[in-house]
PDB file of C-alpha atoms in Angstrom:
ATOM      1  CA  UNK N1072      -0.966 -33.243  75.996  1.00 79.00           C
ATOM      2  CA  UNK N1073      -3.511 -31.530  73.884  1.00 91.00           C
ATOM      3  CA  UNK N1074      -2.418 -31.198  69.760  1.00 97.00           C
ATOM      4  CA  UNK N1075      -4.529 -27.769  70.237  1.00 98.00           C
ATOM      5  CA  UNK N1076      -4.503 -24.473  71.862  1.00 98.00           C
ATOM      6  CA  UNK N1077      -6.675 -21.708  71.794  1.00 98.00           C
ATOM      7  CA  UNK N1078      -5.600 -18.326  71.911  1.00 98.00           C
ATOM      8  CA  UNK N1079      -8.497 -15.519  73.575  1.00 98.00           C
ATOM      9  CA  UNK N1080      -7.019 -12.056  74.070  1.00 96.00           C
ATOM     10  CA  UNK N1081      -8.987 -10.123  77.412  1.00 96.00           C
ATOM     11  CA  UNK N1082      -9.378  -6.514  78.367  1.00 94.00           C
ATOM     12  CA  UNK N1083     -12.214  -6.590  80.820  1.00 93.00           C
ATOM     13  CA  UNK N1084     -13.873  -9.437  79.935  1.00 94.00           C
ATOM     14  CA  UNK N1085     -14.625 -10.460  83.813  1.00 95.00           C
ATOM     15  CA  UNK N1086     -18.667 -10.980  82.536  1.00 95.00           C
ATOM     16  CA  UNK N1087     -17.414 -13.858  80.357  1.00 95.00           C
ATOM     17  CA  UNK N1088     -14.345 -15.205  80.819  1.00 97.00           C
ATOM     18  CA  UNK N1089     -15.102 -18.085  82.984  1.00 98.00           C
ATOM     19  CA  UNK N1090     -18.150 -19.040  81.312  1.00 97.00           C
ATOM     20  CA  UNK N1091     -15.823 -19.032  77.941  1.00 97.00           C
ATOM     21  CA  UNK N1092     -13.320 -21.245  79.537  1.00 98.00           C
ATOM     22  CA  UNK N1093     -15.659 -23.997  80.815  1.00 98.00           C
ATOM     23  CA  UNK N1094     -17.309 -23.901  77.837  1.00 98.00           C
ATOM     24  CA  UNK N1095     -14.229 -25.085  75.537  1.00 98.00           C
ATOM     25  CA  UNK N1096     -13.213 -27.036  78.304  1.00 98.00           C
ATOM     26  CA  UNK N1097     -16.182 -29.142  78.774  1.00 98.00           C
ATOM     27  CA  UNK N1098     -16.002 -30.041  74.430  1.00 98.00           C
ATOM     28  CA  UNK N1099     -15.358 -33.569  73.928  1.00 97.00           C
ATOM     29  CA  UNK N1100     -12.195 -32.970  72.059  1.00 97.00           C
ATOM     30  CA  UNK N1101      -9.503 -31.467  75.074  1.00 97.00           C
ATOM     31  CA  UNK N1102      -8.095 -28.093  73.731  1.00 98.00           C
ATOM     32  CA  UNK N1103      -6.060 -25.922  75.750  1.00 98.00           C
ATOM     33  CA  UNK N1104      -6.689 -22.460  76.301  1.00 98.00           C
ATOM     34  CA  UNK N1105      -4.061 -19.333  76.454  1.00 98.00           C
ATOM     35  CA  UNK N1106      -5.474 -16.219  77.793  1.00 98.00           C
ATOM     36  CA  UNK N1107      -3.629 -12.971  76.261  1.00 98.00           C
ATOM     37  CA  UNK N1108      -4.649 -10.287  79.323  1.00 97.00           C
ATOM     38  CA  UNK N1109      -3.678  -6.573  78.498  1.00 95.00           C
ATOM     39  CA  UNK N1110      -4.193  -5.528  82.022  1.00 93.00           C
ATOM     40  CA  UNK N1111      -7.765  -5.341  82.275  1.00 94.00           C
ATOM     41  CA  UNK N1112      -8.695  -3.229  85.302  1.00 95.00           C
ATOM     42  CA  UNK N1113     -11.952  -5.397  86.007  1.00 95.00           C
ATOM     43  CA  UNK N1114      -9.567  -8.288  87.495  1.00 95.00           C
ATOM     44  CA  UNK N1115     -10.191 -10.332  84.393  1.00 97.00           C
ATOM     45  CA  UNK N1116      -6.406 -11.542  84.763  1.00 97.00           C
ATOM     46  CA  UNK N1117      -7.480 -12.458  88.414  1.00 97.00           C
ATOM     47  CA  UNK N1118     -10.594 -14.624  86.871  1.00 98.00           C
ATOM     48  CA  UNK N1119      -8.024 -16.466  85.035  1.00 98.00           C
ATOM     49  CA  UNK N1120      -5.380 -17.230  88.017  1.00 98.00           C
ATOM     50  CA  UNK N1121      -8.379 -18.783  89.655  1.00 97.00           C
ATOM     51  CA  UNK N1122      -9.439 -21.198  87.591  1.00 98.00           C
ATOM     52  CA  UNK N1123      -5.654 -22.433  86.933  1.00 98.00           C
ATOM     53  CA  UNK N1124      -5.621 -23.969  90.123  1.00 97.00           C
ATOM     54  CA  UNK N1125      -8.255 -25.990  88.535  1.00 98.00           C
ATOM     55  CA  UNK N1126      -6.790 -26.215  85.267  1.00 98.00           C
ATOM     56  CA  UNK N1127      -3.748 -26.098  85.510  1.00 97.00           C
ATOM     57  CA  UNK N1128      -2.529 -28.000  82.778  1.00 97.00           C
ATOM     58  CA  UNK N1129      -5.008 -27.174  80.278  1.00 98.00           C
ATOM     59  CA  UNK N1130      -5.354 -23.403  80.946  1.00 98.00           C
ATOM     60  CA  UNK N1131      -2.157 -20.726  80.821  1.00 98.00           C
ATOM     61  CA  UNK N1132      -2.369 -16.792  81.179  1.00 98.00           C
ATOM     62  CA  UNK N1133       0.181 -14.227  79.755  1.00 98.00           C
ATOM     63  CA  UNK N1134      -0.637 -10.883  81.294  1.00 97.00           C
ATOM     64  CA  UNK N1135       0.784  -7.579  79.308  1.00 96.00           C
ATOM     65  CA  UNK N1136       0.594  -4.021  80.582  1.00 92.00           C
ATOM     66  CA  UNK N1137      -2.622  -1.900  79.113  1.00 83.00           C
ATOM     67  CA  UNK N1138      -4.201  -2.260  75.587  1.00 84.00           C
ATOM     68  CA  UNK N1139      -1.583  -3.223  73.029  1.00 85.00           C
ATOM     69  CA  UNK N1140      -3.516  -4.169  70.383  1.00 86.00           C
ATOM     70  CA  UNK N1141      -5.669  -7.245  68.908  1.00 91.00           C
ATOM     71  CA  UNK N1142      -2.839  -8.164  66.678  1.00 93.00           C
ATOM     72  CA  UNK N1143       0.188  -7.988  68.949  1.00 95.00           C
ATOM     73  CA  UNK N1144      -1.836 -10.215  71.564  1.00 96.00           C
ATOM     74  CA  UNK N1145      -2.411 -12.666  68.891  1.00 97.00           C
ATOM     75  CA  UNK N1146       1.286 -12.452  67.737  1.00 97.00           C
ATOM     76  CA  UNK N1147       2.654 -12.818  71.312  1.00 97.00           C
ATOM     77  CA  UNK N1148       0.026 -16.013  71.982  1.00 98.00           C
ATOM     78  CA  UNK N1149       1.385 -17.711  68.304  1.00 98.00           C
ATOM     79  CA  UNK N1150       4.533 -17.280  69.700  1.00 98.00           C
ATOM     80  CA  UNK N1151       3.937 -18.568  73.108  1.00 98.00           C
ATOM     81  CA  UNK N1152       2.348 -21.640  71.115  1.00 98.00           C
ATOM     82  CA  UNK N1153       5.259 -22.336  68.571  1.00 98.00           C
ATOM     83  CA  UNK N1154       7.704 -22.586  71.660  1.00 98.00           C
ATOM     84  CA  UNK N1155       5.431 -25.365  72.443  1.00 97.00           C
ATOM     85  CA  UNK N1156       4.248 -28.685  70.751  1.00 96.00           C
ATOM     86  CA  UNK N1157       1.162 -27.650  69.337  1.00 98.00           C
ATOM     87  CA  UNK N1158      -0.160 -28.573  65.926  1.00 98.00           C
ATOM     88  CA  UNK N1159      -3.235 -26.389  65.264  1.00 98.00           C
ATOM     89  CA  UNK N1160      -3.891 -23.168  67.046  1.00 98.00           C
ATOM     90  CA  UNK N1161      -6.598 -21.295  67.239  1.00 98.00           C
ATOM     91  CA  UNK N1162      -8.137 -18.014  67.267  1.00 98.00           C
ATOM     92  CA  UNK N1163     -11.191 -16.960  68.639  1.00 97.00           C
ATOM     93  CA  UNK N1164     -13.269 -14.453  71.163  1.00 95.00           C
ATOM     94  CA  UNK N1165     -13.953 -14.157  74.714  1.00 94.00           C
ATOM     95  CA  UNK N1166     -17.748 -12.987  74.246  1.00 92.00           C
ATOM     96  CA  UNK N1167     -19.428 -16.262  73.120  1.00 93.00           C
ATOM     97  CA  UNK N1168     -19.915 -14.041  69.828  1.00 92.00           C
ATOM     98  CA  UNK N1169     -18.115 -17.440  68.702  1.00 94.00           C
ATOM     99  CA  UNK N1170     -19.830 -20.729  69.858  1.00 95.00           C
ATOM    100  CA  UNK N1171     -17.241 -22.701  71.509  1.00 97.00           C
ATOM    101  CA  UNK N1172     -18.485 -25.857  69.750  1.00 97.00           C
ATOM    102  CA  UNK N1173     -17.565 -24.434  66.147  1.00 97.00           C
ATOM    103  CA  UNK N1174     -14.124 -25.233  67.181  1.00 98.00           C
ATOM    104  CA  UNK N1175     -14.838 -29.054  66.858  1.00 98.00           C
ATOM    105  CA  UNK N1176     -15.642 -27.592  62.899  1.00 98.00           C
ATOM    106  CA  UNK N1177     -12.287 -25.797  62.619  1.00 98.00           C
ATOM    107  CA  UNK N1178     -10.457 -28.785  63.700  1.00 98.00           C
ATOM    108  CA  UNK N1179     -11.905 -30.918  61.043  1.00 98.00           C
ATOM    109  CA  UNK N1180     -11.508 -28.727  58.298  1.00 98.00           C
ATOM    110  CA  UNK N1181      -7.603 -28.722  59.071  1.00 98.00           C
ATOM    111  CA  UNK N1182      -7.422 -32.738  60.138  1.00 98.00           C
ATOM    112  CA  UNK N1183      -9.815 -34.081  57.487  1.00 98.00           C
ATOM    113  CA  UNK N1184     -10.666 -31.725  54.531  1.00 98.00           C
ATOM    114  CA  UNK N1185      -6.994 -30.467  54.049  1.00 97.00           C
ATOM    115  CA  UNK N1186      -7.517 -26.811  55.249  1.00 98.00           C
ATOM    116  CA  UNK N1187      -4.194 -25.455  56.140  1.00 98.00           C
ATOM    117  CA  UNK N1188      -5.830 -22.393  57.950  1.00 98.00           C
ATOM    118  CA  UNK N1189     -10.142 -22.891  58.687  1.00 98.00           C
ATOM    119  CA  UNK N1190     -11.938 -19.781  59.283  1.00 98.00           C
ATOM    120  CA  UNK N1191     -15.193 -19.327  60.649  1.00 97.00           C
ATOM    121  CA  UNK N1192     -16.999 -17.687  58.159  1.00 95.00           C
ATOM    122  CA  UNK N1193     -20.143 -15.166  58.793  1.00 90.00           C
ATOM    123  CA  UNK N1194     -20.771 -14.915  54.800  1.00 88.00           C
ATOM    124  CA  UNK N1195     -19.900 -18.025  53.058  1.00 85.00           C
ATOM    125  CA  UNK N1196     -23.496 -19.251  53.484  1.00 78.00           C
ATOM    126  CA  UNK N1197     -25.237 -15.535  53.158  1.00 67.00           C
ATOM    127  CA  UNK N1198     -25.116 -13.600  56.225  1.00 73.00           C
ATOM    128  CA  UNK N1199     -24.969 -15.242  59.284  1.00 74.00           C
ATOM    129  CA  UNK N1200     -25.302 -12.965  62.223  1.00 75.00           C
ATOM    130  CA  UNK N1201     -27.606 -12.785  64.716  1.00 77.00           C
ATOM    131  CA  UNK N1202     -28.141  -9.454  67.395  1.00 73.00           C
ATOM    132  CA  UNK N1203     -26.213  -6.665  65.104  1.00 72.00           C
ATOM    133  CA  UNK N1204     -27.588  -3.245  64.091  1.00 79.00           C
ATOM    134  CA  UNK N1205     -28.471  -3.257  60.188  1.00 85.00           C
ATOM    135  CA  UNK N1206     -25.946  -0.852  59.610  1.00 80.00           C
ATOM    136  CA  UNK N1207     -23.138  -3.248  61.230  1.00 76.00           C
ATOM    137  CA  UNK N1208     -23.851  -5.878  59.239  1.00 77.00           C
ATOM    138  CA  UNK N1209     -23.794  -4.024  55.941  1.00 83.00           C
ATOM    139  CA  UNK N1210     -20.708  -2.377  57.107  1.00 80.00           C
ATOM    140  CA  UNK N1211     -18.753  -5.347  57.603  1.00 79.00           C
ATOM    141  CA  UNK N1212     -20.191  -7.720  54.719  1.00 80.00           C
ATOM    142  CA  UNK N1213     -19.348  -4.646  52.076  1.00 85.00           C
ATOM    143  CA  UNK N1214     -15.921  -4.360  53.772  1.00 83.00           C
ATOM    144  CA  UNK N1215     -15.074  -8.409  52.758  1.00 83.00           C
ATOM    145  CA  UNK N1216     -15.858  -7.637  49.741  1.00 87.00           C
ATOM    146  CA  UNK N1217     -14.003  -4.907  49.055  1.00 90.00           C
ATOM    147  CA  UNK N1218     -11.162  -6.956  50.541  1.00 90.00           C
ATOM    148  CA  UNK N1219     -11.926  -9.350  48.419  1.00 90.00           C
ATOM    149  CA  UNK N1220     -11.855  -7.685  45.195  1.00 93.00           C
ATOM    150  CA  UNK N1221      -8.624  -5.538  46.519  1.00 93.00           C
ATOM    151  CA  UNK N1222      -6.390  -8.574  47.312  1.00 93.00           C
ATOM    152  CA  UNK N1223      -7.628 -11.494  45.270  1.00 93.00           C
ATOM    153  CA  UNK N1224      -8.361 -13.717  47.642  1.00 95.00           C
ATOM    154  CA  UNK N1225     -11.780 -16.022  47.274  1.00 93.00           C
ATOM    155  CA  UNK N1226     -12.793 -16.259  51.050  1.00 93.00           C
ATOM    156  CA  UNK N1227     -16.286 -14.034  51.424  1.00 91.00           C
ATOM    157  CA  UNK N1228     -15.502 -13.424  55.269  1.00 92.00           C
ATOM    158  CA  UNK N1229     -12.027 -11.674  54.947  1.00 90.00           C
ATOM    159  CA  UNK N1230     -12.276  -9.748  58.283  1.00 88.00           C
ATOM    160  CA  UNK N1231     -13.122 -12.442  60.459  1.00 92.00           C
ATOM    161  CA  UNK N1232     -11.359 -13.898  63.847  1.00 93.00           C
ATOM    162  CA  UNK N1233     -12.179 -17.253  64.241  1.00 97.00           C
ATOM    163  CA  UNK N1234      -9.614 -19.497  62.783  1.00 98.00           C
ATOM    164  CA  UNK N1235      -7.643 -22.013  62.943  1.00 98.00           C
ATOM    165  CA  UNK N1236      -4.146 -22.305  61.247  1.00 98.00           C
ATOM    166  CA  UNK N1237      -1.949 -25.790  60.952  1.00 98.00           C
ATOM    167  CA  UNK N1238       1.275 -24.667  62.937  1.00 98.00           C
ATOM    168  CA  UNK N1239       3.331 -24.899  59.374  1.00 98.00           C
ATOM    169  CA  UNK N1240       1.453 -21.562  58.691  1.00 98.00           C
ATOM    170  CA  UNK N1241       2.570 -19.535  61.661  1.00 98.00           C
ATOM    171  CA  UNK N1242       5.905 -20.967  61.430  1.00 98.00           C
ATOM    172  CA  UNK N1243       5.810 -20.037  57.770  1.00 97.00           C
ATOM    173  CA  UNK N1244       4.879 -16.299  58.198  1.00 97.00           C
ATOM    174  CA  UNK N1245       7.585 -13.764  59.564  1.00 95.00           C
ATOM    175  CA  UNK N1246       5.772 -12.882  62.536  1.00 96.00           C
ATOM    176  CA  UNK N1247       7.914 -10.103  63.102  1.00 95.00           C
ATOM    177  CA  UNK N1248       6.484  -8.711  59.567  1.00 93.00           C
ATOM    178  CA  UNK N1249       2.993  -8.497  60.774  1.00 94.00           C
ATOM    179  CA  UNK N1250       2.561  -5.019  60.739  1.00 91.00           C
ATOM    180  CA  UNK N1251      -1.444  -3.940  61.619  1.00 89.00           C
ATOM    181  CA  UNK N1252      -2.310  -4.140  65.146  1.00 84.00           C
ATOM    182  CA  UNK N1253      -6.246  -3.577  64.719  1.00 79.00           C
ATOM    183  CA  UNK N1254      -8.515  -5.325  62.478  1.00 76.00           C
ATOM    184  CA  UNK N1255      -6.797  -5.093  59.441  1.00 87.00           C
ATOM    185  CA  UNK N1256      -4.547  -7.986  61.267  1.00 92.00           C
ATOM    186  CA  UNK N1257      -6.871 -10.327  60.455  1.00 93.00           C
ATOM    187  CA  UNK N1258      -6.904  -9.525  57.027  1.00 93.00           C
ATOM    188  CA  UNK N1259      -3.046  -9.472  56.828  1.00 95.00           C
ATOM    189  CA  UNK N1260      -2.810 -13.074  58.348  1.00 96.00           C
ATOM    190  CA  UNK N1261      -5.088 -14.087  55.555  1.00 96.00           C
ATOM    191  CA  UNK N1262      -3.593 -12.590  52.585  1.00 96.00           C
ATOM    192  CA  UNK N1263      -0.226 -13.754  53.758  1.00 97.00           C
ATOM    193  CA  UNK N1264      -1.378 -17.136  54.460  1.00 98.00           C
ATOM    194  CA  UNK N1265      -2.289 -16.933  50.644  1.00 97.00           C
ATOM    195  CA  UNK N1266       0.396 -15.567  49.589  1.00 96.00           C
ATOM    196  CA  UNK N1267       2.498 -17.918  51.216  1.00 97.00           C
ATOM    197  CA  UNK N1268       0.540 -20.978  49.021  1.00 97.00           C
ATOM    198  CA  UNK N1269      -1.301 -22.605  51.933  1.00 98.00           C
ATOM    199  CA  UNK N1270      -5.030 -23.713  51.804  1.00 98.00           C
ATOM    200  CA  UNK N1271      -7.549 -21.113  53.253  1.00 98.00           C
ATOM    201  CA  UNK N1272     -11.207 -22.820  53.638  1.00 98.00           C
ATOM    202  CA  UNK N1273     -14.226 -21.386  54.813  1.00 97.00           C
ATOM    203  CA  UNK N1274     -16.345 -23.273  57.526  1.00 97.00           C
ATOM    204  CA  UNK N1275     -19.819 -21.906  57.884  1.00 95.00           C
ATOM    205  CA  UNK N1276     -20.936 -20.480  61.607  1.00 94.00           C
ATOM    206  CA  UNK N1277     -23.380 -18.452  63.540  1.00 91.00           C
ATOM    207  CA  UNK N1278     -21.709 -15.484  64.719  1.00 90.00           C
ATOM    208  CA  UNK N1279     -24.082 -14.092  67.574  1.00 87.00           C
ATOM    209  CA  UNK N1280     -23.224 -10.390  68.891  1.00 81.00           C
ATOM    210  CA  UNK N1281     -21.974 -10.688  72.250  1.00 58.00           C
ATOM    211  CA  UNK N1282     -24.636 -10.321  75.365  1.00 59.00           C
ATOM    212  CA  UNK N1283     -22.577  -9.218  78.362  1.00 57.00           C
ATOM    213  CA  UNK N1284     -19.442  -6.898  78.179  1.00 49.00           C
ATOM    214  CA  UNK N1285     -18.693  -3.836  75.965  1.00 52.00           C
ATOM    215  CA  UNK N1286     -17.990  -4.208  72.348  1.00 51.00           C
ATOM    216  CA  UNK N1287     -14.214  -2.861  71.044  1.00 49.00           C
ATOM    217  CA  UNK N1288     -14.979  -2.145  67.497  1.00 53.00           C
ATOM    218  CA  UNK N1289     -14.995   1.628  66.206  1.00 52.00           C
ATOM    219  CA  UNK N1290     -14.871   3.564  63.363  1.00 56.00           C
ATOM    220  CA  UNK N1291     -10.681   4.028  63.530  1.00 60.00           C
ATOM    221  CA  UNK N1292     -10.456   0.267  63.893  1.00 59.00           C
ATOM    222  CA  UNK N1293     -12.650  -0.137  60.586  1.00 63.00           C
ATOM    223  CA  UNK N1294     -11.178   2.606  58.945  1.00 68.00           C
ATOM    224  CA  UNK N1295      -7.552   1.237  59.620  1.00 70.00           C
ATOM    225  CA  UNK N1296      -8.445  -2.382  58.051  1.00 66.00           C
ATOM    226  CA  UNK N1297     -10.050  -0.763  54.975  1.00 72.00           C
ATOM    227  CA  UNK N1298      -6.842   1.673  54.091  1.00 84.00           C
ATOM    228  CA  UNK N1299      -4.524  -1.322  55.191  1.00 87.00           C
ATOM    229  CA  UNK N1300      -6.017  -3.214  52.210  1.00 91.00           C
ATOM    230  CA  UNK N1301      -4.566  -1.163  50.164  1.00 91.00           C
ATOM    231  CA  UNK N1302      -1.408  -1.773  51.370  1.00 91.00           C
ATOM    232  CA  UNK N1303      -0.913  -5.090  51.751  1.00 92.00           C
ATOM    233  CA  UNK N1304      -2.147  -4.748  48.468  1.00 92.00           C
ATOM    234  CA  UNK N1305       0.784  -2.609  47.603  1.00 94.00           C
ATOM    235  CA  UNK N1306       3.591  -4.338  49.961  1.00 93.00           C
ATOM    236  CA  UNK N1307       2.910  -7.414  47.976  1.00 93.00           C
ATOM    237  CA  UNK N1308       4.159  -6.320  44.655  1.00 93.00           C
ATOM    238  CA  UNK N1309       7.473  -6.149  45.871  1.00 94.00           C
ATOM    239  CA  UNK N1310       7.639  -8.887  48.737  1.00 93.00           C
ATOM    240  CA  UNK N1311       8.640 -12.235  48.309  1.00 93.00           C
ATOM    241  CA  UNK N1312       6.774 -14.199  50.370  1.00 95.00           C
ATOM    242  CA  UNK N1313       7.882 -17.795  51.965  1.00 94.00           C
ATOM    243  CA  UNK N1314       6.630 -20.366  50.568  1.00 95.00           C
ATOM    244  CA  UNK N1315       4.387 -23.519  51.596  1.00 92.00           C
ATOM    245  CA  UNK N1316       6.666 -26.524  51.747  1.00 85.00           C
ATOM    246  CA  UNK N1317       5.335 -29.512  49.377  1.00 75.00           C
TER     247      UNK N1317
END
């Protein structure tokens, strides 16, 4: 039994998915992998039931009816995990836009440098992102630090989606108090992570823009994580958050 599992949400993903699978599977370190499927119409769900008959201890699939959301698919997979014996679970995407290998990094930074959540950071070594329009980049560098300044939190990649978090975290957080569904999720995972007094630690990676598939970022999705900022920002002054245990 794996100590790991690694959570990808899918809507029509079908150019990737089983290259993304392999790929984690064939690390030297075993992780499991839980596919979150909102009831992609490309048969991405049907990608995945294949290749549990040849993993079927390693690999699990949790179909949902259409697109719910980045944030409730993540919610519903930490769930699925705490139910379970894991100890570190992680987050990441189905487009290779995260290498597969970075999760050997992740792991470390939780089992050996003390991390209680390790995020794979575009910015914390300048800007590390290969394939993105000018304009993108900008865009989303600007937007961590407005984050940053807005919430107080020292991590120079506040928007992104590859992490890993020591199952005391999730168990810590009211899940059920998550309240963004978009991008500004990630954002409210990490400032309540914070807020809750656990360890956030940047790992440095390569984020590469995805080469087959369609990208699900837009301007409402941006828009939502820059207003949410402001209130988290705002909740927080009146929330009592739980606290890390010592």
């Amino acid at each position: 039994m794996s100590d790991s599992i690694v959570i990808i949400p899918t809507y029509n993903e079908k150019e990737n998915i089983e290259a993304i699978i392999r790929a984690v599977f064939n690390l030297e370190k075993e992780f499991h992998v839980l596919i979150i499927d909102d009831g992609s119409p490309d048969g991405t769900a049907a990608i995945v039931k294949g290749l549990r008959q040849e993993f079927p201890d390693r690999l699990f699939l949790v179909e949902r009816q259409g697109k719910q959301g980045l944030g409730t698919a993540y919610i519903r997979g930490f769930k699925w995990a705490l139910e379970r014996t894991y100890d570190f679970i992680f987050e990441m995407d189905a487009d290779f836009s995260h290498n597969p290998s970075d999760l050997l990094k992740l792991y470390a930074a939780c089992t050996e440098r003390g991390a209680d959540v390790a995020i794979g950071s575009r910015y914390c070594n300048g800007v590390n992102v290969v394939n993105w329009p000018l304009g993108r980049v900008l865009m989303s560098y600007f937007a961590s630090v407005y984050v940053r300044i807005v919430t107080g939190m020292d991590i120079r990649d506040t928007t992104a989606g590859f992490k890993c978090y020591r199952r005391e975290v999730l168990e810590t957080i009211d899940l059920d108090r998550v309240h963004f569904k978009g991008y500004a999720f990630q954002v409210e995972m990490k400032f309540t992570a914070y807020k809750c007094g656990f360890k956030l630690m940047e790992v440095p990676i390569i984020f590469i823009n995805r080469a087959l598939g369609v990208s699900k970022m837009n301007s409402s999705i941006f828009g939502e994580a820059l207003f949410g900022v402001l209130q988290l920002r705002w909740w927080s002054l009146f929330r009592k958050y739980p606290q890390k245990r010592r």
